[in-house]
PDB file of C-alpha atoms in Angstrom:
ATOM      1  CA  MET V 258     123.793  20.234 163.076  1.00  0.00           C
ATOM      2  CA  GLN V 259     124.126  23.608 161.703  1.00  0.00           C
ATOM      3  CA  ILE V 260     121.128  25.388 160.355  1.00  0.00           C
ATOM      4  CA  HIS V 261     120.571  28.379 158.089  1.00  0.00           C
ATOM      5  CA  SER V 262     117.651  29.628 156.336  1.00  0.00           C
ATOM      6  CA  ALA V 263     118.730  30.015 152.673  1.00  0.00           C
ATOM      7  CA  PRO V 264     116.461  31.303 149.845  1.00  0.00           C
ATOM      8  CA  LYS V 265     115.218  28.766 147.209  1.00  0.00           C
ATOM      9  CA  PHE V 266     117.203  28.787 143.991  1.00  0.00           C
ATOM     10  CA  TRP V 267     114.606  28.203 141.289  1.00  0.00           C
ATOM     11  CA  PRO V 268     112.135  31.001 142.346  1.00  0.00           C
ATOM     12  CA  PHE V 269     114.985  33.433 142.150  1.00  0.00           C
ATOM     13  CA  ILE V 270     115.997  32.426 138.720  1.00  0.00           C
ATOM     14  CA  LEU V 271     112.514  32.299 137.394  1.00  0.00           C
ATOM     15  CA  THR V 272     111.698  35.573 138.929  1.00  0.00           C
ATOM     16  CA  PHE V 273     114.628  37.278 137.395  1.00  0.00           C
ATOM     17  CA  ALA V 274     114.213  35.601 133.908  1.00  0.00           C
ATOM     18  CA  VAL V 275     110.402  36.715 133.766  1.00  0.00           C
ATOM     19  CA  LEU V 276     111.524  40.333 134.827  1.00  0.00           C
ATOM     20  CA  GLY V 277     114.114  40.204 132.269  1.00  0.00           C
ATOM     21  CA  ALA V 278     111.975  38.975 129.410  1.00  0.00           C
ATOM     22  CA  LEU V 279     109.422  41.623 130.293  1.00  0.00           C
ATOM     23  CA  VAL V 280     111.992  44.511 130.347  1.00  0.00           C
ATOM     24  CA  GLY V 281     113.299  42.994 126.994  1.00  0.00           C
ATOM     25  CA  LEU V 282     109.822  42.760 125.519  1.00  0.00           C
ATOM     26  CA  VAL V 283     109.218  46.774 126.449  1.00  0.00           C
ATOM     27  CA  ILE V 284     112.431  47.713 124.917  1.00  0.00           C
ATOM     28  CA  GLY V 285     111.445  45.851 121.784  1.00  0.00           C
ATOM     29  CA  LEU V 286     108.290  47.293 121.571  1.00  0.00           C
ATOM     30  CA  LEU V 287     109.335  51.072 122.330  1.00  0.00           C
ATOM     31  CA  GLY V 288     112.296  50.814 119.841  1.00  0.00           C
ATOM     32  CA  GLU V 289     112.375  52.137 116.382  1.00  0.00           C
ATOM     33  CA  PRO V 290     110.863  49.992 113.909  1.00  0.00           C
ATOM     34  CA  SER V 291     113.457  48.133 111.667  1.00  0.00           C
ATOM     35  CA  GLN V 292     113.262  47.741 107.879  1.00  0.00           C
ATOM     36  CA  GLU V 293     114.727  44.154 108.273  1.00  0.00           C
ATOM     37  CA  TYR V 294     112.803  42.634 111.193  1.00  0.00           C
ATOM     38  CA  THR V 295     109.123  43.024 112.184  1.00  0.00           C
ATOM     39  CA  ARG V 296     108.425  44.535 115.451  1.00  0.00           C
ATOM     40  CA  ALA V 297     107.259  40.984 117.025  1.00  0.00           C
ATOM     41  CA  SER V 298     110.600  39.370 115.936  1.00  0.00           C
ATOM     42  CA  ALA V 299     112.630  42.212 117.399  1.00  0.00           C
ATOM     43  CA  SER V 300     110.590  42.109 120.586  1.00  0.00           C
ATOM     44  CA  GLY V 301     110.965  38.296 121.005  1.00  0.00           C
ATOM     45  CA  PHE V 302     114.741  38.698 120.410  1.00  0.00           C
ATOM     46  CA  PHE V 303     114.897  41.207 123.194  1.00  0.00           C
ATOM     47  CA  ALA V 304     112.704  39.254 125.349  1.00  0.00           C
ATOM     48  CA  MET V 305     114.891  36.180 125.032  1.00  0.00           C
ATOM     49  CA  PHE V 306     118.009  38.196 125.664  1.00  0.00           C
ATOM     50  CA  GLY V 307     116.516  39.861 128.616  1.00  0.00           C
ATOM     51  CA  ALA V 308     115.567  36.699 130.118  1.00  0.00           C
ATOM     52  CA  GLY V 309     119.036  35.246 129.830  1.00  0.00           C
ATOM     53  CA  LEU V 310     120.455  38.232 131.184  1.00  0.00           C
ATOM     54  CA  GLY V 311     117.828  38.067 134.122  1.00  0.00           C
ATOM     55  CA  VAL V 312     118.883  34.418 134.981  1.00  0.00           C
ATOM     56  CA  GLY V 313     122.594  35.934 135.254  1.00  0.00           C
ATOM     57  CA  ILE V 314     121.672  38.808 137.594  1.00  0.00           C
ATOM     58  CA  GLY V 315     119.211  36.252 139.570  1.00  0.00           C
ATOM     59  CA  ALA V 316     121.959  33.756 140.257  1.00  0.00           C
ATOM     60  CA  LEU V 317     124.320  36.511 141.216  1.00  0.00           C
ATOM     61  CA  VAL V 318     121.585  37.929 143.665  1.00  0.00           C
ATOM     62  CA  PHE V 319     121.054  34.486 144.895  1.00  0.00           C
ATOM     63  CA  VAL V 320     124.683  33.783 145.761  1.00  0.00           C
ATOM     64  CA  ILE V 321     125.201  37.272 147.556  1.00  0.00           C
ATOM     65  CA  ILE V 322     122.095  36.725 149.542  1.00  0.00           C
ATOM     66  CA  ASP V 323     122.958  33.024 150.246  1.00  0.00           C
ATOM     67  CA  ARG V 324     126.259  34.190 151.582  1.00  0.00           C
ATOM     68  CA  PHE V 325     124.953  36.737 153.640  1.00  0.00           C
ATOM     69  CA  THR V 326     122.338  34.445 155.352  1.00  0.00           C
ATOM     70  CA  SER V 327     124.864  31.664 155.916  1.00  0.00           C
ATOM     71  CA  ARG V 328     126.824  33.926 158.119  1.00  0.00           C
ATOM     72  CA  LYS V 329     123.822  34.160 160.358  1.00  0.00           C
ATOM     73  CA  SER V 330     123.637  30.207 160.894  1.00  0.00           C
ATOM     74  CA  THR V 331     123.100  28.640 164.125  1.00  0.00           C
ATOM     75  CA  LYS V 332     124.304  25.219 165.576  1.00  0.00           C
ATOM     76  CA  HIS V 333     121.797  22.825 167.018  1.00  0.00           C
ATOM     77  CA  LEU V 334     122.152  19.369 168.656  1.00  0.00           C
ATOM     78  CA  ALA V 335     120.155  16.608 166.828  1.00  0.00           C
ATOM     79  CA  VAL V 336     119.331  13.374 168.711  1.00  0.00           C
ATOM     80  CA  PRO V 337     117.741  10.421 166.702  1.00  0.00           C
ATOM     81  CA  LEU V 338     114.489   9.221 168.344  1.00  0.00           C
ATOM     82  CA  ALA V 339     113.619   5.554 168.978  1.00  0.00           C
ATOM     83  CA  GLU V 340     111.246   5.640 166.000  1.00  0.00           C
ATOM     84  CA  ASP V 341     113.755   6.717 163.647  1.00  0.00           C
ATOM     85  CA  THR V 342     115.866   3.693 164.216  1.00  0.00           C
ATOM     86  CA  ASP V 343     113.273   0.993 163.769  1.00  0.00           C
ATOM     87  CA  THR V 344     114.327  -0.685 160.537  1.00  0.00           C
ATOM     88  CA  SER V 345     111.476  -3.504 160.472  1.00  0.00           C
ATOM     89  CA  GLY V 346     108.924  -1.222 158.727  1.00  0.00           C
ATOM     90  CA  GLN V 347     106.384  -1.963 161.514  1.00  0.00           C
ATOM     91  CA  LEU V 348     105.000   0.379 163.962  1.00  0.00           C
ATOM     92  CA  GLY V 349     104.832  -0.239 167.647  1.00  0.00           C
TER      93      GLY V 349
END
């Protein structure tokens, strides 16, 4: 059995999505106001765009870290125990 410690996928994606949304929100709030759009709608657009970009970057970072940690995998011998082979559903 080969074991390697890999990062969890969804925490990476969610973290980068939130960071991207926050960066987009700040960009939308600090930018020049537009005559066509309200500041709130522009900030929301930039936040959604930043979240999408953050998901892409987070997935890329996840793949890079997963490849790096998979090289440090170790092999172990797994032997089934007697309790694991009991199919009757009763203990003892």
